[in-house]
């Protein structure tokens, strides 16, 4: 019998450049998904980066809500990949179901954000992201775009716009639209507080913590005085302005695949007193990859 063929991949031939489109670079778009939002899918379809170069990867919890989301997702996938216009079709799509127990209970925004629920939630999210990443990252992946299932509005040129900065890790600013009752008009407010620059106070707080304790951002009883990218947006600010970051969120995040290949993942435990995406930023930094953010480049989170 003939020996099976061996697949050789020369990673040096997989380019990761500021012009991914010209260089036909493969994008792995990863989404942990607890709920399916039609707006998220419609926004994906509007991405102008060639869909034939985009692989989608999803991980959904094995909860009642996760089952419902999986059904919805599969419906849309069938529509797009089979009967929809050819240009809308993605290169491939992978759906994973979370294999660890217990799954997180479904929580509304207020419940999710309670400080005592955060460590368990963030650890579970970290494991979900790691499972998704390690089962889907391939030898031809150039970039990994993390995009949460409730990020429902981005510029169609998101991938090109983020990649052109040529940064190892880069995060746009995640806002939320809402109806401002005082102004009697639609308005927007910062949503993701995990994109930040460190402060002496936060570093001092961390020093006094036990080995398993984590710092959390956006909680009054834990004032860190970090500089939050959420508050760095300016009305007349340049969209291409970049700032270095020490912590990042996962709502929307473009990562050079080599950063993950080097071993940067989402710690589901206290790593320098940071967890999940914030721990990831620290790990990338320790590997020599500096994360950046775009304070004036906005994407929008669903308003529950
Ligand atoms: P928040 O916006 O920071 O409050 O975080 P979310 O609850 O929106 O979670 C971030 C992303 O992970 C979203 O895309 C969710 O749909 C998804 N998500 C939330 N909980 C789970 C879970 O238990 N398992 C998986 N696989 N995804 C989840
Ligand atoms: Mn969210």
mmCIF file of C-alpha atoms and ligand atoms in Angstrom:
data_model
loop_
_atom_site.group_PDB
_atom_site.id
_atom_site.type_symbol
_atom_site.label_atom_id
_atom_site.label_comp_id
_atom_site.label_asym_id
_atom_site.label_seq_id
_atom_site.Cartn_x
_atom_site.Cartn_y
_atom_site.Cartn_z
ATOM 1 C CA UNK A 1 0.000 0.000 0.000
ATOM 2 C CA UNK A 2 1.131 3.530 -0.805
ATOM 3 C CA UNK A 3 2.070 5.796 2.091
ATOM 4 C CA UNK A 4 -0.454 8.565 2.625
ATOM 5 C CA UNK A 5 0.554 11.908 1.123
ATOM 6 C CA UNK A 6 2.150 14.354 3.486
ATOM 7 C CA UNK A 7 0.896 17.913 3.442
ATOM 8 C CA UNK A 8 3.717 20.430 3.614
ATOM 9 C CA UNK A 9 3.046 23.997 4.599
ATOM 10 C CA UNK A 10 5.767 26.558 4.540
ATOM 11 C CA UNK A 11 4.585 29.127 7.023
ATOM 12 C CA UNK A 12 7.015 31.610 5.461
ATOM 13 C CA UNK A 13 4.784 31.600 2.379
ATOM 14 C CA UNK A 14 1.762 32.645 4.395
ATOM 15 C CA UNK A 15 2.060 36.408 4.319
ATOM 16 C CA UNK A 16 0.635 38.728 6.957
ATOM 17 C CA UNK A 17 0.756 42.177 5.407
ATOM 18 C CA UNK A 18 -0.981 45.564 5.601
ATOM 19 C CA UNK A 19 -2.539 44.752 2.190
ATOM 20 C CA UNK A 20 -4.191 41.397 2.847
ATOM 21 C CA UNK A 21 -6.621 41.847 -0.019
ATOM 22 C CA UNK A 22 -3.929 42.319 -2.694
ATOM 23 C CA UNK A 23 -1.993 39.421 -1.220
ATOM 24 C CA UNK A 24 -5.043 37.145 -0.999
ATOM 25 C CA UNK A 25 -4.522 36.476 2.693
ATOM 26 C CA UNK A 26 -6.869 34.131 4.543
ATOM 27 C CA UNK A 27 -8.944 35.479 7.405
ATOM 28 C CA UNK A 28 -10.320 33.335 10.203
ATOM 29 C CA UNK A 29 -13.329 35.115 11.677
ATOM 30 C CA UNK A 30 -14.160 33.729 15.111
ATOM 31 C CA UNK A 31 -17.334 34.309 17.100
ATOM 32 C CA UNK A 32 -18.376 32.879 20.455
ATOM 33 C CA UNK A 33 -22.156 32.970 20.232
ATOM 34 C CA UNK A 34 -24.785 32.630 22.966
ATOM 35 C CA UNK A 35 -27.554 34.379 21.017
ATOM 36 C CA UNK A 36 -28.112 34.805 17.309
ATOM 37 C CA UNK A 37 -28.805 38.305 16.049
ATOM 38 C CA UNK A 38 -29.910 38.740 12.445
ATOM 39 C CA UNK A 39 -28.154 42.138 12.421
ATOM 40 C CA UNK A 40 -24.843 40.399 13.143
ATOM 41 C CA UNK A 41 -25.272 38.077 10.162
ATOM 42 C CA UNK A 42 -26.441 40.867 7.854
ATOM 43 C CA UNK A 43 -23.402 42.881 8.876
ATOM 44 C CA UNK A 44 -21.094 39.917 8.125
ATOM 45 C CA UNK A 45 -22.565 39.600 4.657
ATOM 46 C CA UNK A 46 -21.760 43.264 4.038
ATOM 47 C CA UNK A 47 -18.042 42.814 4.717
ATOM 48 C CA UNK A 48 -16.308 43.803 1.496
ATOM 49 C CA UNK A 49 -13.258 41.583 2.029
ATOM 50 C CA UNK A 50 -13.596 38.666 -0.463
ATOM 51 C CA UNK A 51 -15.745 36.102 1.296
ATOM 52 C CA UNK A 52 -13.907 33.280 -0.487
ATOM 53 C CA UNK A 53 -10.913 34.203 1.709
ATOM 54 C CA UNK A 54 -12.893 34.185 4.950
ATOM 55 C CA UNK A 55 -13.442 31.112 7.111
ATOM 56 C CA UNK A 56 -16.056 31.500 9.834
ATOM 57 C CA UNK A 57 -15.781 29.721 13.162
ATOM 58 C CA UNK A 58 -18.441 29.657 15.869
ATOM 59 C CA UNK A 59 -18.709 28.175 19.322
ATOM 60 C CA UNK A 60 -22.082 27.980 21.044
ATOM 61 C CA UNK A 61 -22.979 26.789 24.527
ATOM 62 C CA UNK A 62 -25.052 23.647 25.021
ATOM 63 C CA UNK A 63 -27.915 25.495 26.675
ATOM 64 C CA UNK A 64 -31.495 25.980 25.558
ATOM 65 C CA UNK A 65 -30.523 29.417 24.333
ATOM 66 C CA UNK A 66 -27.405 28.044 22.628
ATOM 67 C CA UNK A 67 -29.474 25.383 20.858
ATOM 68 C CA UNK A 68 -31.889 28.015 19.584
ATOM 69 C CA UNK A 69 -28.998 30.170 18.369
ATOM 70 C CA UNK A 70 -27.413 27.171 16.606
ATOM 71 C CA UNK A 71 -30.661 26.487 14.738
ATOM 72 C CA UNK A 72 -30.942 30.133 13.656
ATOM 73 C CA UNK A 73 -27.286 30.263 12.647
ATOM 74 C CA UNK A 74 -27.550 27.090 10.575
ATOM 75 C CA UNK A 75 -30.605 28.458 8.800
ATOM 76 C CA UNK A 76 -28.735 31.578 7.757
ATOM 77 C CA UNK A 77 -25.658 29.592 6.778
ATOM 78 C CA UNK A 78 -27.717 27.334 4.522
ATOM 79 C CA UNK A 79 -29.290 30.373 2.898
ATOM 80 C CA UNK A 80 -25.996 32.138 2.289
ATOM 81 C CA UNK A 81 -23.868 29.148 1.289
ATOM 82 C CA UNK A 82 -26.405 27.315 -0.855
ATOM 83 C CA UNK A 83 -29.023 29.577 -2.341
ATOM 84 C CA UNK A 84 -27.537 33.057 -1.862
ATOM 85 C CA UNK A 85 -25.406 34.966 -4.387
ATOM 86 C CA UNK A 86 -21.995 33.386 -4.965
ATOM 87 C CA UNK A 87 -20.103 36.473 -3.845
ATOM 88 C CA UNK A 88 -21.705 36.223 -0.397
ATOM 89 C CA UNK A 89 -20.488 32.680 0.206
ATOM 90 C CA UNK A 90 -17.691 32.146 2.688
ATOM 91 C CA UNK A 91 -14.729 29.822 2.119
ATOM 92 C CA UNK A 92 -15.818 27.482 4.881
ATOM 93 C CA UNK A 93 -17.747 27.501 8.127
ATOM 94 C CA UNK A 94 -17.105 25.581 11.327
ATOM 95 C CA UNK A 95 -19.576 25.304 14.197
ATOM 96 C CA UNK A 96 -18.480 23.977 17.570
ATOM 97 C CA UNK A 97 -20.600 23.225 20.592
ATOM 98 C CA UNK A 98 -19.002 23.840 23.969
ATOM 99 C CA UNK A 99 -17.885 20.527 25.430
ATOM 100 C CA UNK A 100 -17.212 21.643 28.981
ATOM 101 C CA UNK A 101 -19.588 21.629 31.919
ATOM 102 C CA UNK A 102 -21.381 23.321 33.389
ATOM 103 C CA UNK A 103 -22.442 25.726 30.665
ATOM 104 C CA UNK A 104 -22.959 29.303 31.778
ATOM 105 C CA UNK A 105 -26.498 30.137 32.726
ATOM 106 C CA UNK A 106 -28.069 32.574 30.359
ATOM 107 C CA UNK A 107 -27.762 36.041 31.848
ATOM 108 C CA UNK A 108 -29.031 39.450 30.900
ATOM 109 C CA UNK A 109 -26.695 42.398 30.589
ATOM 110 C CA UNK A 110 -27.089 43.530 34.228
ATOM 111 C CA UNK A 111 -26.583 40.008 35.629
ATOM 112 C CA UNK A 112 -23.531 39.329 33.395
ATOM 113 C CA UNK A 113 -21.858 42.495 34.495
ATOM 114 C CA UNK A 114 -22.191 41.939 38.279
ATOM 115 C CA UNK A 115 -18.708 41.839 39.733
ATOM 116 C CA UNK A 116 -19.201 38.554 41.647
ATOM 117 C CA UNK A 117 -20.261 36.814 38.412
ATOM 118 C CA UNK A 118 -17.352 38.116 36.389
ATOM 119 C CA UNK A 119 -14.524 35.717 37.300
ATOM 120 C CA UNK A 120 -16.516 32.561 36.522
ATOM 121 C CA UNK A 121 -18.017 34.101 33.388
ATOM 122 C CA UNK A 122 -14.733 35.409 32.078
ATOM 123 C CA UNK A 123 -13.004 32.058 32.748
ATOM 124 C CA UNK A 124 -15.740 30.211 30.841
ATOM 125 C CA UNK A 125 -15.518 32.711 27.983
ATOM 126 C CA UNK A 126 -11.746 32.284 27.889
ATOM 127 C CA UNK A 127 -12.107 28.508 27.539
ATOM 128 C CA UNK A 128 -14.716 28.937 24.822
ATOM 129 C CA UNK A 129 -12.388 31.262 22.882
ATOM 130 C CA UNK A 130 -9.436 28.899 23.322
ATOM 131 C CA UNK A 131 -11.409 25.853 22.142
ATOM 132 C CA UNK A 132 -12.586 27.792 19.123
ATOM 133 C CA UNK A 133 -9.132 29.103 18.308
ATOM 134 C CA UNK A 134 -7.205 25.857 18.712
ATOM 135 C CA UNK A 135 -9.617 23.799 16.634
ATOM 136 C CA UNK A 136 -9.832 26.250 13.729
ATOM 137 C CA UNK A 137 -6.462 27.987 13.302
ATOM 138 C CA UNK A 138 -4.938 26.512 10.160
ATOM 139 C CA UNK A 139 -1.583 26.603 8.418
ATOM 140 C CA UNK A 140 -2.857 29.097 5.844
ATOM 141 C CA UNK A 141 -4.496 31.525 8.276
ATOM 142 C CA UNK A 142 -2.952 35.013 8.096
ATOM 143 C CA UNK A 143 -5.275 36.946 10.372
ATOM 144 C CA UNK A 144 -7.782 36.098 13.081
ATOM 145 C CA UNK A 145 -10.698 38.485 13.472
ATOM 146 C CA UNK A 146 -12.557 38.103 16.751
ATOM 147 C CA UNK A 147 -16.072 39.427 16.452
ATOM 148 C CA UNK A 148 -18.721 38.980 19.135
ATOM 149 C CA UNK A 149 -22.174 37.798 18.082
ATOM 150 C CA UNK A 150 -23.732 40.981 19.439
ATOM 151 C CA UNK A 151 -21.518 43.346 17.447
ATOM 152 C CA UNK A 152 -24.092 44.272 14.869
ATOM 153 C CA UNK A 153 -22.602 47.194 13.013
ATOM 154 C CA UNK A 154 -19.103 47.660 11.583
ATOM 155 C CA UNK A 155 -17.786 49.432 8.506
ATOM 156 C CA UNK A 156 -17.862 46.975 5.537
ATOM 157 C CA UNK A 157 -14.118 47.559 5.116
ATOM 158 C CA UNK A 158 -13.435 46.465 8.727
ATOM 159 C CA UNK A 159 -10.816 43.835 7.846
ATOM 160 C CA UNK A 160 -8.887 46.025 5.405
ATOM 161 C CA UNK A 161 -9.094 49.051 7.732
ATOM 162 C CA UNK A 162 -7.721 47.187 10.733
ATOM 163 C CA UNK A 163 -5.062 45.248 8.823
ATOM 164 C CA UNK A 164 -3.579 48.285 7.129
ATOM 165 C CA UNK A 165 -2.123 49.419 10.474
ATOM 166 C CA UNK A 166 0.098 46.324 10.402
ATOM 167 C CA UNK A 167 -0.215 45.816 14.186
ATOM 168 C CA UNK A 168 0.033 42.384 15.868
ATOM 169 C CA UNK A 169 -3.206 43.031 17.775
ATOM 170 C CA UNK A 170 -5.605 45.887 17.034
ATOM 171 C CA UNK A 171 -8.985 46.794 18.531
ATOM 172 C CA UNK A 172 -11.573 49.261 17.231
ATOM 173 C CA UNK A 173 -13.671 51.147 19.790
ATOM 174 C CA UNK A 174 -16.903 49.354 20.685
ATOM 175 C CA UNK A 175 -19.870 51.679 21.265
ATOM 176 C CA UNK A 176 -23.605 51.178 21.725
ATOM 177 C CA UNK A 177 -26.439 53.133 20.140
ATOM 178 C CA UNK A 178 -29.347 54.085 22.417
ATOM 179 C CA UNK A 179 -32.304 56.412 22.556
ATOM 180 C CA UNK A 180 -31.360 59.444 24.613
ATOM 181 C CA UNK A 181 -34.569 60.460 26.377
ATOM 182 C CA UNK A 182 -33.190 63.885 27.366
ATOM 183 C CA UNK A 183 -32.127 64.763 23.842
ATOM 184 C CA UNK A 184 -35.143 62.911 22.427
ATOM 185 C CA UNK A 185 -32.883 61.482 19.759
ATOM 186 C CA UNK A 186 -30.654 58.519 19.012
ATOM 187 C CA UNK A 187 -27.255 58.772 20.625
ATOM 188 C CA UNK A 188 -24.244 56.560 21.313
ATOM 189 C CA UNK A 189 -22.197 55.661 24.373
ATOM 190 C CA UNK A 190 -19.012 53.682 25.042
ATOM 191 C CA UNK A 191 -19.642 49.961 25.615
ATOM 192 C CA UNK A 192 -16.421 47.964 25.886
ATOM 193 C CA UNK A 193 -14.205 48.980 28.811
ATOM 194 C CA UNK A 194 -11.656 46.213 28.339
ATOM 195 C CA UNK A 195 -9.480 48.257 25.987
ATOM 196 C CA UNK A 196 -7.186 50.207 28.296
ATOM 197 C CA UNK A 197 -3.777 51.510 29.155
ATOM 198 C CA UNK A 198 -2.395 50.529 32.522
ATOM 199 C CA UNK A 199 -2.150 52.888 35.506
ATOM 200 C CA UNK A 200 0.175 52.944 38.542
ATOM 201 C CA UNK A 201 -2.946 52.434 40.732
ATOM 202 C CA UNK A 202 -3.949 49.246 38.915
ATOM 203 C CA UNK A 203 -0.398 47.898 39.163
ATOM 204 C CA UNK A 204 -0.324 48.699 42.907
ATOM 205 C CA UNK A 205 -3.719 47.008 43.407
ATOM 206 C CA UNK A 206 -2.457 43.925 41.575
ATOM 207 C CA UNK A 207 0.647 43.741 43.785
ATOM 208 C CA UNK A 208 -1.510 43.415 46.891
ATOM 209 C CA UNK A 209 -3.740 40.689 45.439
ATOM 210 C CA UNK A 210 -3.667 36.963 46.073
ATOM 211 C CA UNK A 211 -2.325 34.787 43.234
ATOM 212 C CA UNK A 212 -5.801 33.881 41.930
ATOM 213 C CA UNK A 213 -7.357 37.330 42.213
ATOM 214 C CA UNK A 214 -8.144 39.329 39.115
ATOM 215 C CA UNK A 215 -8.537 43.006 38.347
ATOM 216 C CA UNK A 216 -11.727 44.003 36.587
ATOM 217 C CA UNK A 217 -12.445 47.157 34.647
ATOM 218 C CA UNK A 218 -15.552 49.305 34.823
ATOM 219 C CA UNK A 219 -16.495 48.642 38.475
ATOM 220 C CA UNK A 220 -16.830 51.469 40.995
ATOM 221 C CA UNK A 221 -15.628 49.338 43.939
ATOM 222 C CA UNK A 222 -12.382 48.647 42.087
ATOM 223 C CA UNK A 223 -11.133 52.041 40.888
ATOM 224 C CA UNK A 224 -8.112 51.321 38.693
ATOM 225 C CA UNK A 225 -7.608 54.754 37.111
ATOM 226 C CA UNK A 226 -6.602 53.040 33.916
ATOM 227 C CA UNK A 227 -6.917 55.117 30.737
ATOM 228 C CA UNK A 228 -9.897 53.582 28.941
ATOM 229 C CA UNK A 229 -9.958 53.713 25.149
ATOM 230 C CA UNK A 230 -13.758 53.953 25.381
ATOM 231 C CA UNK A 231 -13.278 57.520 26.638
ATOM 232 C CA UNK A 232 -10.548 58.473 24.172
ATOM 233 C CA UNK A 233 -12.919 58.870 21.208
ATOM 234 C CA UNK A 234 -13.137 62.454 19.934
ATOM 235 C CA UNK A 235 -15.896 63.867 17.747
ATOM 236 C CA UNK A 236 -13.339 65.280 15.307
ATOM 237 C CA UNK A 237 -10.758 62.524 15.918
ATOM 238 C CA UNK A 238 -8.942 60.827 13.074
ATOM 239 C CA UNK A 239 -10.191 57.340 12.347
ATOM 240 C CA UNK A 240 -6.638 56.125 11.733
ATOM 241 C CA UNK A 241 -5.261 57.375 15.074
ATOM 242 C CA UNK A 242 -3.711 54.506 17.066
ATOM 243 C CA UNK A 243 -2.913 54.198 20.772
ATOM 244 C CA UNK A 244 -0.910 51.434 22.480
ATOM 245 C CA UNK A 245 -2.989 49.243 24.809
ATOM 246 C CA UNK A 246 -2.223 46.982 27.772
ATOM 247 C CA UNK A 247 -5.650 45.355 27.942
ATOM 248 C CA UNK A 248 -8.029 44.504 25.083
ATOM 249 C CA UNK A 249 -11.625 43.377 24.741
ATOM 250 C CA UNK A 250 -12.821 40.689 22.353
ATOM 251 C CA UNK A 251 -15.886 42.423 20.910
ATOM 252 C CA UNK A 252 -13.898 43.158 17.749
ATOM 253 C CA UNK A 253 -10.198 42.404 17.584
ATOM 254 C CA UNK A 254 -7.841 41.700 14.701
ATOM 255 C CA UNK A 255 -4.868 39.494 15.550
ATOM 256 C CA UNK A 256 -1.987 38.425 13.323
ATOM 257 C CA UNK A 257 -2.209 34.633 13.259
ATOM 258 C CA UNK A 258 1.470 34.445 14.266
ATOM 259 C CA UNK A 259 0.601 35.981 17.633
ATOM 260 C CA UNK A 260 -1.704 33.041 18.356
ATOM 261 C CA UNK A 261 0.784 30.608 16.767
ATOM 262 C CA UNK A 262 3.411 31.861 19.192
ATOM 263 C CA UNK A 263 1.093 30.699 21.945
ATOM 264 C CA UNK A 264 -0.889 33.777 22.927
ATOM 265 C CA UNK A 265 -4.286 32.557 24.144
ATOM 266 C CA UNK A 266 -7.012 33.642 26.544
ATOM 267 C CA UNK A 267 -5.988 32.694 30.084
ATOM 268 C CA UNK A 268 -9.002 31.245 31.944
ATOM 269 C CA UNK A 269 -7.076 31.951 35.175
ATOM 270 C CA UNK A 270 -5.333 34.904 36.747
ATOM 271 C CA UNK A 271 -2.400 35.832 34.512
ATOM 272 C CA UNK A 272 -0.685 38.887 35.981
ATOM 273 C CA UNK A 273 -4.086 39.346 37.698
ATOM 274 C CA UNK A 274 -5.759 39.579 34.301
ATOM 275 C CA UNK A 275 -8.163 37.143 32.664
ATOM 276 C CA UNK A 276 -9.532 36.277 29.214
ATOM 277 C CA UNK A 277 -9.025 38.974 26.552
ATOM 278 C CA UNK A 278 -7.217 41.280 28.974
ATOM 279 C CA UNK A 279 -4.893 38.414 29.897
ATOM 280 C CA UNK A 280 -4.444 37.741 26.188
ATOM 281 C CA UNK A 281 -3.163 41.288 25.653
ATOM 282 C CA UNK A 282 -0.645 40.763 28.454
ATOM 283 C CA UNK A 283 0.446 37.416 27.006
ATOM 284 C CA UNK A 284 0.878 38.928 23.534
ATOM 285 C CA UNK A 285 3.000 41.667 25.112
ATOM 286 C CA UNK A 286 5.149 39.128 26.962
ATOM 287 C CA UNK A 287 5.727 37.415 23.595
ATOM 288 C CA UNK A 288 6.901 40.728 22.168
ATOM 289 C CA UNK A 289 3.718 41.707 20.338
ATOM 290 C CA UNK A 290 2.369 45.132 21.333
ATOM 291 C CA UNK A 291 -1.439 45.563 21.127
ATOM 292 C CA UNK A 292 -2.962 48.781 19.772
ATOM 293 C CA UNK A 293 -6.373 50.395 19.626
ATOM 294 C CA UNK A 294 -8.228 52.784 17.340
ATOM 295 C CA UNK A 295 -10.141 55.197 19.614
ATOM 296 C CA UNK A 296 -12.012 56.867 16.741
ATOM 297 C CA UNK A 297 -12.806 53.792 14.685
ATOM 298 C CA UNK A 298 -16.169 52.574 15.977
ATOM 299 C CA UNK A 299 -18.131 49.368 15.872
ATOM 300 C CA UNK A 300 -21.495 48.972 17.609
ATOM 301 C CA UNK A 301 -22.792 46.526 20.201
ATOM 302 C CA UNK A 302 -26.401 45.429 20.341
ATOM 303 C CA UNK A 303 -28.600 47.220 22.875
ATOM 304 C CA UNK A 304 -30.571 44.607 24.852
HETATM 305 P P1 LIG B 1 -20.400 41.351 27.239
HETATM 306 O O1 LIG B 1 -20.822 42.041 25.990
HETATM 307 O O2 LIG B 1 -19.017 41.732 27.685
HETATM 308 O O3 LIG B 1 -21.405 41.442 28.301
HETATM 309 O O4 LIG B 1 -20.226 39.781 26.938
HETATM 310 P P2 LIG B 1 -21.236 38.811 26.199
HETATM 311 O O5 LIG B 1 -22.099 38.127 27.190
HETATM 312 O O6 LIG B 1 -21.910 39.549 25.097
HETATM 313 O O7 LIG B 1 -20.266 37.688 25.618
HETATM 314 C C1 LIG B 1 -19.327 37.944 24.603
HETATM 315 C C2 LIG B 1 -19.569 37.011 23.430
HETATM 316 O O8 LIG B 1 -19.584 35.658 23.830
HETATM 317 C C3 LIG B 1 -20.894 37.233 22.718
HETATM 318 O O9 LIG B 1 -20.681 36.991 21.342
HETATM 319 C C4 LIG B 1 -21.804 36.183 23.316
HETATM 320 O O10 LIG B 1 -22.828 35.787 22.412
HETATM 321 C C5 LIG B 1 -20.846 35.038 23.579
HETATM 322 N N1 LIG B 1 -21.152 34.210 24.758
HETATM 323 C C6 LIG B 1 -21.648 34.609 25.952
HETATM 324 N N2 LIG B 1 -21.736 33.570 26.806
HETATM 325 C C7 LIG B 1 -21.273 32.480 26.137
HETATM 326 C C8 LIG B 1 -21.101 31.095 26.482
HETATM 327 O O11 LIG B 1 -21.398 30.638 27.572
HETATM 328 N N3 LIG B 1 -20.564 30.301 25.514
HETATM 329 C C9 LIG B 1 -20.217 30.767 24.273
HETATM 330 N N4 LIG B 1 -19.696 29.906 23.403
HETATM 331 N N5 LIG B 1 -20.379 32.043 23.929
HETATM 332 C C10 LIG B 1 -20.891 32.888 24.834
HETATM 333 MN MN1 LIG B 2 -21.689 41.480 24.303
#
